[in-house]
GROMACS .gro file of C-alpha atoms in nm:
model
  387
    1MET     CA    1  -0.017  -0.031  -0.004
    2ASN     CA    2   0.132   0.352  -0.108
    3LYS     CA    3  -0.012   0.702   0.034
    4LYS     CA    4  -0.216   0.699  -0.273
    5GLU     CA    5  -0.389   0.420  -0.225
    6LEU     CA    6  -0.415   0.492   0.166
    7ALA     CA    7  -0.598   0.832   0.098
    8HIS     CA    8  -0.854   0.708  -0.151
    9ILE     CA    9  -0.962   0.485   0.155
   10ARG     CA   10  -0.953   0.769   0.380
   11LYS     CA   11  -1.200   0.949   0.120
   12GLN     CA   12  -1.456   0.752   0.137
   13LEU     CA   13  -1.496   0.729   0.518
   14LYS     CA   14  -1.752   0.964   0.516
   15LEU     CA   15  -2.165   1.003   0.570
   16ASP     CA   16  -2.343   0.970   0.222
   17HIS     CA   17  -2.057   0.902   0.051
   18ASP     CA   18  -2.150   0.728  -0.310
   19MET     CA   19  -1.867   0.514  -0.297
   20LEU     CA   20  -1.868   0.349  -0.009
   21GLU     CA   21  -2.139   0.129   0.181
   22ILE     CA   22  -2.102   0.014   0.553
   23PHE     CA   23  -2.343  -0.271   0.619
   24THR     CA   24  -2.306  -0.432   0.950
   25ILE     CA   25  -2.173  -0.302   1.269
   26LEU     CA   26  -2.069  -0.508   1.557
   27ASN     CA   27  -1.987  -0.351   1.901
   28VAL     CA   28  -1.832  -0.573   2.218
   29TYR     CA   29  -1.782  -0.481   2.568
   30ILE     CA   30  -1.478  -0.591   2.736
   31MET     CA   31  -1.524  -0.583   3.176
   32LYS     CA   32  -1.141  -0.518   3.268
   33GLU     CA   33  -1.264  -0.714   3.608
   34SER     CA   34  -1.341  -1.033   3.454
   35ASN     CA   35  -1.159  -0.984   3.122
   36GLU     CA   36  -1.467  -1.149   2.947
   37ILE     CA   37  -1.683  -1.012   2.666
   38TYR     CA   38  -1.977  -0.851   2.897
   39HIS     CA   39  -2.228  -0.754   2.612
   40PHE     CA   40  -2.204  -0.740   2.216
   41GLU     CA   41  -2.437  -0.633   1.995
   42ARG     CA   42  -2.494  -0.622   1.613
   43GLN     CA   43  -2.692  -0.425   1.384
   44PRO     CA   44  -2.729  -0.268   1.051
   45PHE     CA   45  -2.527   0.016   1.009
   46ALA     CA   46  -2.817   0.213   0.820
   47LEU     CA   47  -3.050   0.168   1.156
   48LEU     CA   48  -2.840   0.356   1.370
   49ASP     CA   49  -2.925   0.717   1.455
   50ARG     CA   50  -2.748   0.943   1.256
   51GLU     CA   51  -2.570   1.099   1.557
   52LYS     CA   52  -2.440   0.721   1.590
   53GLN     CA   53  -2.362   0.683   1.253
   54GLU     CA   54  -2.120   1.044   1.288
   55LEU     CA   55  -1.930   0.955   1.625
   56TYR     CA   56  -1.852   0.604   1.440
   57MET     CA   57  -1.703   0.749   1.104
   58ALA     CA   58  -1.501   1.009   1.323
   59ASN     CA   59  -1.374   0.732   1.494
   60PHE     CA   60  -1.307   0.513   1.175
   61LYS     CA   61  -1.154   0.842   1.007
   62LYS     CA   62  -0.928   0.893   1.347
   63LEU     CA   63  -0.835   0.582   1.334
   64MET     CA   64  -0.686   0.596   0.948
   65THR     CA   65  -0.527   0.865   1.003
   66GLY     CA   66  -0.151   0.909   1.041
   67GLU     CA   67   0.198   0.831   0.812
   68LEU     CA   68   0.262   0.463   0.667
   69ASP     CA   69   0.547   0.292   0.890
   70GLN     CA   70   0.509   0.539   1.134
   71LYS     CA   71   0.108   0.503   1.276
   72MET     CA   72   0.016   0.291   0.987
   73PHE     CA   73   0.144  -0.031   0.946
   74GLU     CA   74   0.093  -0.282   0.620
   75LEU     CA   75   0.153  -0.610   0.744
   76LYS     CA   76   0.199  -0.957   0.590
   77PHE     CA   77   0.015  -1.286   0.789
   78GLN     CA   78   0.243  -1.491   0.913
   79GLU     CA   79   0.245  -1.806   0.680
   80GLU     CA   80   0.265  -2.084   0.963
   81ALA     CA   81   0.056  -1.962   1.241
   82GLU     CA   82  -0.212  -2.199   1.446
   83SER     CA   83  -0.558  -2.052   1.393
   84PRO     CA   84  -0.448  -1.798   1.186
   85SER     CA   85  -0.659  -1.467   1.198
   86GLN     CA   86  -0.600  -1.448   0.808
   87VAL     CA   87  -0.891  -1.742   0.765
   88LEU     CA   88  -1.115  -1.607   1.001
   89LEU     CA   89  -1.118  -1.208   0.836
   90HIS     CA   90  -1.133  -1.373   0.498
   91GLN     CA   91  -1.411  -1.602   0.549
   92GLY     CA   92  -1.582  -1.263   0.768
   93LEU     CA   93  -1.559  -1.048   0.407
   94VAL     CA   94  -1.642  -1.323   0.177
   95THR     CA   95  -1.976  -1.413   0.389
   96GLY     CA   96  -2.320  -1.309   0.304
   97ASN     CA   97  -2.463  -1.401   0.677
   98PRO     CA   98  -2.412  -1.165   0.894
   99GLU     CA   99  -2.484  -1.358   1.180
  100GLU     CA  100  -2.220  -1.598   1.058
  101TRP     CA  101  -1.957  -1.271   1.019
  102GLN     CA  102  -2.056  -1.199   1.387
  103ASP     CA  103  -1.904  -1.500   1.519
  104LEU     CA  104  -1.612  -1.502   1.327
  105MET     CA  105  -1.550  -1.153   1.450
  106LEU     CA  106  -1.602  -1.269   1.828
  107LEU     CA  107  -1.323  -1.540   1.754
  108LEU     CA  108  -1.091  -1.254   1.701
  109VAL     CA  109  -1.228  -1.086   2.027
  110ASP     CA  110  -1.146  -1.448   2.162
  111LYS     CA  111  -0.782  -1.405   2.073
  112MET     CA  112  -0.751  -1.072   2.190
  113LEU     CA  113  -0.890  -1.168   2.537
  114ALA     CA  114  -0.612  -1.471   2.531
  115ASP     CA  115  -0.248  -1.317   2.672
  116THR     CA  116  -0.385  -0.968   2.777
  117LYS     CA  117  -0.485  -0.827   3.067
  118TYR     CA  118  -0.684  -0.455   2.994
  119GLU     CA  119  -0.645  -0.159   3.255
  120LYS     CA  120  -0.985  -0.056   3.151
  121ASP     CA  121  -1.305  -0.184   3.025
  122MET     CA  122  -1.286  -0.179   2.651
  123VAL     CA  123  -1.526  -0.151   2.307
  124VAL     CA  124  -1.413  -0.341   2.030
  125THR     CA  125  -1.571  -0.242   1.706
  126PHE     CA  126  -1.637  -0.403   1.388
  127VAL     CA  127  -1.775  -0.280   1.054
  128HIS     CA  128  -1.833  -0.474   0.716
  129GLY     CA  129  -1.873  -0.283   0.404
  130GLN     CA  130  -1.704  -0.205   0.059
  131TYR     CA  131  -1.571   0.102  -0.117
  132LEU     CA  132  -1.619   0.119  -0.468
  133LYS     CA  133  -1.266   0.219  -0.739
  134PRO     CA  134  -1.276   0.296  -1.075
  135THR     CA  135  -1.197   0.026  -1.337
  136ARG     CA  136  -0.959   0.299  -1.496
  137VAL     CA  137  -0.844   0.650  -1.442
  138ARG     CA  138  -1.061   0.909  -1.658
  139THR     CA  139  -0.860   1.145  -1.924
  140GLU     CA  140  -0.996   1.464  -2.017
  141GLU     CA  141  -1.064   1.327  -2.386
  142SER     CA  142  -1.314   1.060  -2.226
  143GLU     CA  143  -1.656   1.131  -2.225
  144GLU     CA  144  -1.746   0.853  -2.001
  145SER     CA  145  -1.784   0.921  -1.641
  146GLU     CA  146  -1.485   0.731  -1.398
  147LYS     CA  147  -1.774   0.569  -1.204
  148ASP     CA  148  -1.917   0.400  -1.510
  149GLU     CA  149  -1.697   0.091  -1.430
  150MET     CA  150  -1.632   0.045  -1.070
  151PHE     CA  151  -1.443  -0.213  -0.875
  152ALA     CA  152  -1.636  -0.324  -0.524
  153ASN     CA  153  -1.391  -0.373  -0.265
  154PRO     CA  154  -1.575  -0.543   0.021
  155PHE     CA  155  -1.329  -0.486   0.384
  156ILE     CA  156  -1.358  -0.539   0.784
  157LEU     CA  157  -1.228  -0.230   1.008
  158CYS     CA  158  -1.168  -0.311   1.337
  159SER     CA  159  -1.128   0.020   1.599
  160VAL     CA  160  -1.042  -0.108   1.957
  161ASN     CA  161  -1.180   0.205   2.232
  162SER     CA  162  -1.100   0.222   2.587
  163THR     CA  163  -1.359   0.365   2.831
  164GLU     CA  164  -1.348   0.623   3.131
  165GLN     CA  165  -1.607   0.704   3.413
  166GLN     CA  166  -1.808   1.031   3.388
  167ARG     CA  167  -1.694   1.305   3.622
  168LYS     CA  168  -1.939   1.403   3.912
  169THR     CA  169  -2.139   1.660   3.910
  170LEU     CA  170  -2.303   1.981   4.088
  171MET     CA  171  -2.597   2.035   3.844
  172PHE     CA  172  -2.852   2.344   3.923
  173ASP     CA  173  -3.206   2.218   3.840
  174TYR     CA  174  -3.404   2.514   3.713
  175VAL     CA  175  -3.767   2.371   3.787
  176GLU     CA  176  -3.739   2.290   4.179
  177ARG     CA  177  -3.461   2.559   4.160
  178GLU     CA  178  -3.214   2.391   4.386
  179PHE     CA  179  -2.860   2.273   4.331
  180LYS     CA  180  -2.826   1.876   4.300
  181TYR     CA  181  -2.518   1.605   4.295
  182ASN     CA  182  -2.521   1.386   3.986
  183VAL     CA  183  -2.324   1.087   3.953
  184PHE     CA  184  -2.366   0.933   3.627
  185VAL     CA  185  -2.254   0.560   3.616
  186ASP     CA  186  -2.242   0.485   3.262
  187PRO     CA  187  -1.891   0.475   3.124
  188ILE     CA  188  -1.776   0.694   2.846
  189ILE     CA  189  -1.665   0.546   2.505
  190LYS     CA  190  -1.392   0.708   2.404
  191LEU     CA  191  -1.435   0.699   2.029
  192ASN     CA  192  -1.207   1.052   1.971
  193THR     CA  193  -0.892   0.860   2.059
  194PRO     CA  194  -0.913   0.504   1.941
  195GLU     CA  195  -0.654   0.274   2.088
  196GLN     CA  196  -0.576   0.040   1.773
  197GLY     CA  197  -0.756  -0.125   1.521
  198PHE     CA  198  -0.718  -0.270   1.162
  199PHE     CA  199  -0.833  -0.256   0.797
  200TYR     CA  200  -0.806  -0.573   0.588
  201PRO     CA  201  -0.736  -0.637   0.305
  202SER     CA  202  -0.466  -0.391   0.239
  203VAL     CA  203  -0.459  -0.292  -0.109
  204THR     CA  204  -0.147  -0.368  -0.358
  205ASP     CA  205  -0.145  -0.173  -0.672
  206ASN     CA  206  -0.507  -0.064  -0.665
  207TYR     CA  207  -0.654  -0.435  -0.580
  208SER     CA  208  -0.711  -0.560  -0.258
  209ASP     CA  209  -0.461  -0.804  -0.129
  210VAL     CA  210  -0.595  -1.074   0.123
  211ASN     CA  211  -0.266  -1.171   0.214
  212ARG     CA  212  -0.203  -0.796   0.376
  213VAL     CA  213  -0.355  -0.627   0.636
  214LEU     CA  214  -0.326  -0.258   0.729
  215TYR     CA  215  -0.246  -0.202   1.113
  216CYS     CA  216  -0.347   0.131   1.326
  217ALA     CA  217  -0.145   0.201   1.596
  218GLY     CA  218  -0.293   0.450   1.849
  219LYS     CA  219   0.006   0.670   1.862
  220ALA     CA  220   0.272   0.724   1.587
  221HIS     CA  221   0.566   0.475   1.611
  222GLU     CA  222   0.392   0.287   1.926
  223PRO     CA  223   0.278  -0.025   1.729
  224ASN     CA  224   0.163  -0.327   2.002
  225VAL     CA  225   0.397  -0.570   1.888
  226PRO     CA  226   0.179  -0.861   2.106
  227PHE     CA  227  -0.177  -0.725   1.918
  228ILE     CA  228   0.006  -0.805   1.554
  229GLU     CA  229   0.175  -1.121   1.616
  230GLN     CA  230  -0.073  -1.305   1.840
  231VAL     CA  231  -0.383  -1.138   1.754
  232LEU     CA  232  -0.354  -1.076   1.395
  233ASN     CA  233  -0.107  -1.348   1.309
  234ALA     CA  234   0.102  -1.119   1.119
  235GLU     CA  235   0.485  -1.077   1.070
  236MET     CA  236   0.607  -0.718   1.323
  237ILE     CA  237   0.792  -0.510   1.053
  238VAL     CA  238   1.037  -0.228   1.097
  239THR     CA  239   0.931   0.135   1.209
  240ALA     CA  240   0.984   0.442   1.053
  241LEU     CA  241   1.211   0.524   1.340
  242GLU     CA  242   1.353   0.246   1.371
  243GLU     CA  243   1.472   0.249   1.031
  244ARG     CA  244   1.616   0.650   1.108
  245THR     CA  245   1.817   0.492   1.401
  246TYR     CA  246   2.016   0.258   1.156
  247PHE     CA  247   2.059   0.504   0.907
  248GLU     CA  248   2.197   0.766   1.169
  249ASP     CA  249   2.432   0.450   1.331
  250ILE     CA  250   2.530   0.344   0.971
  251VAL     CA  251   2.628   0.707   0.900
  252LYS     CA  252   2.829   0.772   1.207
  253GLU     CA  253   3.038   0.457   1.169
  254VAL     CA  254   3.096   0.540   0.827
  255ALA     CA  255   3.180   0.897   0.886
  256GLY     CA  256   3.172   0.941   1.280
  257ASP     CA  257   3.051   1.075   1.564
  258GLN     CA  258   3.059   1.454   1.450
  259LEU     CA  259   2.956   1.617   1.119
  260ASP     CA  260   2.876   1.991   1.039
  261ALA     CA  261   2.545   2.089   0.942
  262ALA     CA  262   2.622   2.170   0.603
  263THR     CA  263   2.704   1.838   0.509
  264ILE     CA  264   2.392   1.674   0.709
  265ALA     CA  265   2.196   1.916   0.502
  266HIS     CA  266   2.376   1.805   0.167
  267VAL     CA  267   2.289   1.433   0.252
  268TYR     CA  268   1.868   1.548   0.330
  269GLU     CA  269   1.894   1.715  -0.022
  270GLU     CA  270   2.009   1.418  -0.185
  271ILE     CA  271   1.773   1.182  -0.009
  272HIS     CA  272   1.503   1.449  -0.080
  273ARG     CA  273   1.584   1.460  -0.459
  274VAL     CA  274   1.568   1.041  -0.480
  275ILE     CA  275   1.198   1.086  -0.315
  276GLU     CA  276   1.097   1.368  -0.534
  277THR     CA  277   1.217   1.172  -0.868
  278ASN     CA  278   1.118   0.873  -0.791
  279GLU     CA  279   0.854   0.777  -1.056
  280GLU     CA  280   0.780   0.408  -0.975
  281GLU     CA  281   0.477   0.316  -0.746
  282GLU     CA  282   0.688   0.188  -0.434
  283PRO     CA  283   0.884   0.466  -0.230
  284PRO     CA  284   1.221   0.473  -0.309
  285LYS     CA  285   1.468   0.259  -0.101
  286LEU     CA  286   1.809   0.318  -0.045
  287ASP     CA  287   2.086   0.031  -0.021
  288TYR     CA  288   2.492   0.042   0.103
  289LYS     CA  289   2.543   0.181  -0.310
  290ASP     CA  290   2.283   0.501  -0.268
  291VAL     CA  291   2.430   0.554   0.087
  292GLU     CA  292   2.796   0.550  -0.029
  293ARG     CA  293   2.704   0.803  -0.305
  294MET     CA  294   2.472   1.037  -0.105
  295LEU     CA  295   2.745   1.070   0.164
  296THR     CA  296   3.017   1.086  -0.096
  297VAL     CA  297   2.892   1.358  -0.333
  298SER     CA  298   2.782   1.558   0.029
  299GLY     CA  299   3.167   1.597   0.116
  300VAL     CA  300   3.209   1.327   0.346
  301GLU     CA  301   3.582   1.185   0.320
  302HIS     CA  302   3.682   0.867   0.297
  303VAL     CA  303   3.404   0.693   0.229
  304THR     CA  304   3.391   0.356   0.046
  305GLU     CA  305   3.152   0.112  -0.096
  306GLU     CA  306   3.294  -0.181   0.109
  307LYS     CA  307   3.278   0.067   0.414
  308VAL     CA  308   2.927   0.127   0.398
  309GLU     CA  309   2.841  -0.211   0.279
  310ARG     CA  310   3.023  -0.322   0.634
  311ALA     CA  311   2.796  -0.050   0.804
  312PHE     CA  312   2.494  -0.192   0.676
  313GLN     CA  313   2.605  -0.581   0.798
  314ASN     CA  314   2.714  -0.461   1.166
  315VAL     CA  315   2.414  -0.207   1.222
  316ILE     CA  316   2.110  -0.406   1.067
  317ASP     CA  317   2.285  -0.755   1.017
  318ASP     CA  318   2.185  -0.750   0.663
  319LYS     CA  319   2.433  -0.596   0.424
  320ASN     CA  320   2.141  -0.615   0.143
  321TYR     CA  321   1.901  -0.422   0.365
  322GLU     CA  322   1.703  -0.140   0.176
  323ILE     CA  323   1.601   0.144   0.353
  324LYS     CA  324   1.289   0.348   0.292
  325ALA     CA  325   1.381   0.711   0.177
  326SER     CA  326   1.121   0.854   0.357
  327SER     CA  327   1.167   0.705   0.688
  328VAL     CA  328   1.478   0.878   0.736
  329MET     CA  329   1.400   1.229   0.544
  330PRO     CA  330   1.221   1.483   0.813
  331LYS     CA  331   0.964   1.706   0.669
  332PHE     CA  332   1.181   1.897   0.406
  333THR     CA  333   1.015   2.236   0.386
  334SER     CA  334   0.854   2.245   0.763
  335LYS     CA  335   1.089   2.356   1.089
  336SER     CA  336   1.111   1.910   1.133
  337ILE     CA  337   1.503   1.946   1.277
  338LYS     CA  338   1.518   2.024   1.664
  339ILE     CA  339   1.805   2.162   1.761
  340ASP     CA  340   1.814   2.126   2.166
  341THR     CA  341   2.017   2.351   2.381
  342LYS     CA  342   2.053   2.423   2.721
  343VAL     CA  343   1.944   2.801   2.623
  344ALA     CA  344   1.705   2.742   2.366
  345THR     CA  345   1.561   2.489   2.178
  346ILE     CA  346   1.560   2.606   1.770
  347SER     CA  347   1.374   2.460   1.497
  348VAL     CA  348   1.488   2.460   1.136
  349SER     CA  349   1.372   2.263   0.820
  350PRO     CA  350   1.633   2.045   0.644
  351GLN     CA  351   1.683   2.237   0.370
  352ASP     CA  352   1.766   2.570   0.601
  353LEU     CA  353   2.036   2.347   0.790
  354LYS     CA  354   2.309   2.461   0.580
  355PHE     CA  355   2.259   2.827   0.715
  356VAL     CA  356   2.347   2.731   1.091
  357ARG     CA  357   2.700   2.638   1.205
  358GLN     CA  358   2.872   2.529   1.557
  359VAL     CA  359   3.172   2.781   1.615
  360ASN     CA  360   3.400   2.837   1.867
  361PHE     CA  361   3.400   3.212   1.994
  362GLN     CA  362   3.647   3.281   2.242
  363GLY     CA  363   3.657   2.998   2.393
  364LYS     CA  364   3.340   2.901   2.381
  365ARG     CA  365   3.125   2.707   2.109
  366CYS     CA  366   2.857   2.863   2.016
  367ILE     CA  367   2.577   2.787   1.739
  368LEU     CA  368   2.593   3.064   1.419
  369ILE     CA  369   2.269   3.119   1.209
  370GLU     CA  370   2.303   3.286   0.882
  371VAL     CA  371   2.004   3.519   0.843
  372ASP     CA  372   1.880   3.759   0.589
  373GLU     CA  373   1.688   4.039   0.804
  374ASP     CA  374   1.674   4.135   1.115
  375VAL     CA  375   1.574   3.983   1.433
  376VAL     CA  376   1.273   4.072   1.637
  377ILE     CA  377   1.285   3.973   2.009
  378GLU     CA  378   0.951   4.101   2.160
  379GLY     CA  379   0.911   4.373   1.975
  380PHE     CA  380   1.280   4.462   1.970
  381THR     CA  381   1.531   4.427   1.686
  382LEU     CA  382   1.891   4.298   1.773
  383ASN     CA  383   2.184   4.519   1.764
  384THR     CA  384   2.396   4.346   1.476
  385GLU     CA  385   2.732   4.290   1.654
  386THR     CA  386   3.080   4.246   1.444
  387LEU     CA  387   3.293   3.981   1.566
   0.00000   0.00000   0.00000
């Protein structure tokens, strides 16, 4: 799955969208004390109150929001898993019987409860639906609408949400003209902050891929490994944060711990160029040859292909590993790089990093930033000193 394919699915997640239909919704309430299913309820999504539909749709949209390899992870299923979840999901995907679909989803909930003790009451929500995609891209010359021929893509979406108790409140009764103490015992389901979930099947080359599932973490860079391996029976992948650490360690082993800002800026510019000039559907990846070339053109001395290959082997234990370029690249045009010091935190973009230097002035280390305009602090323009 790439960004374009994920964006297409996200766009459908709204009420009254003519390219999305949700057939059935199943809610399962789990009690933390017993770690068992307390109640479950299945009904056609169309029969829900409009307000409920809006709440659920906002929850699904929130769940599916995030960057690939940071909050959204496309996973392959394990090939030799016992009682594989892929089988349950695929059967649920193709069945036309809502009761059979419910029973299959409840088996997945049983797997969630097998080795996990929840600290709060939890609600697991499943929906079964389909979204449409055009069979071909409409051109300016085409007189037919892109909706004349559509592929129907059935899907199962799952959202896991925690609950919280309502606060005790003091209320004023207008009729009785008195203050009343109210205690609400019904828990609130936190639909605005899903803990995790998944979307099945994933998408490969614009087609549904039943051999992969899209796992959605609650927070970026924090996938739930037991859920991925034991519930979904999927293979864990390397996150973008881990790949960024790989890249940093490789560069340190090849070039040393200390680099000037201009060199780092050149490296980021090279990675950005690779991303921008990529014409393939798959995101570009960097092998040891690519890293060697980038470091060389960025001015790092004594870099050889063999040295970088050895660094890949030492850091990742795989000299042929390919790092996604997007994983190691901070957002190029935004102030995505933080320079933390005891005195201040400075934010700069990768493209402006070349204007930052660390210098020694009168025996003290200082950060020097080249600027084109006067610096204004709290309305006061700083004097320009000549060093």
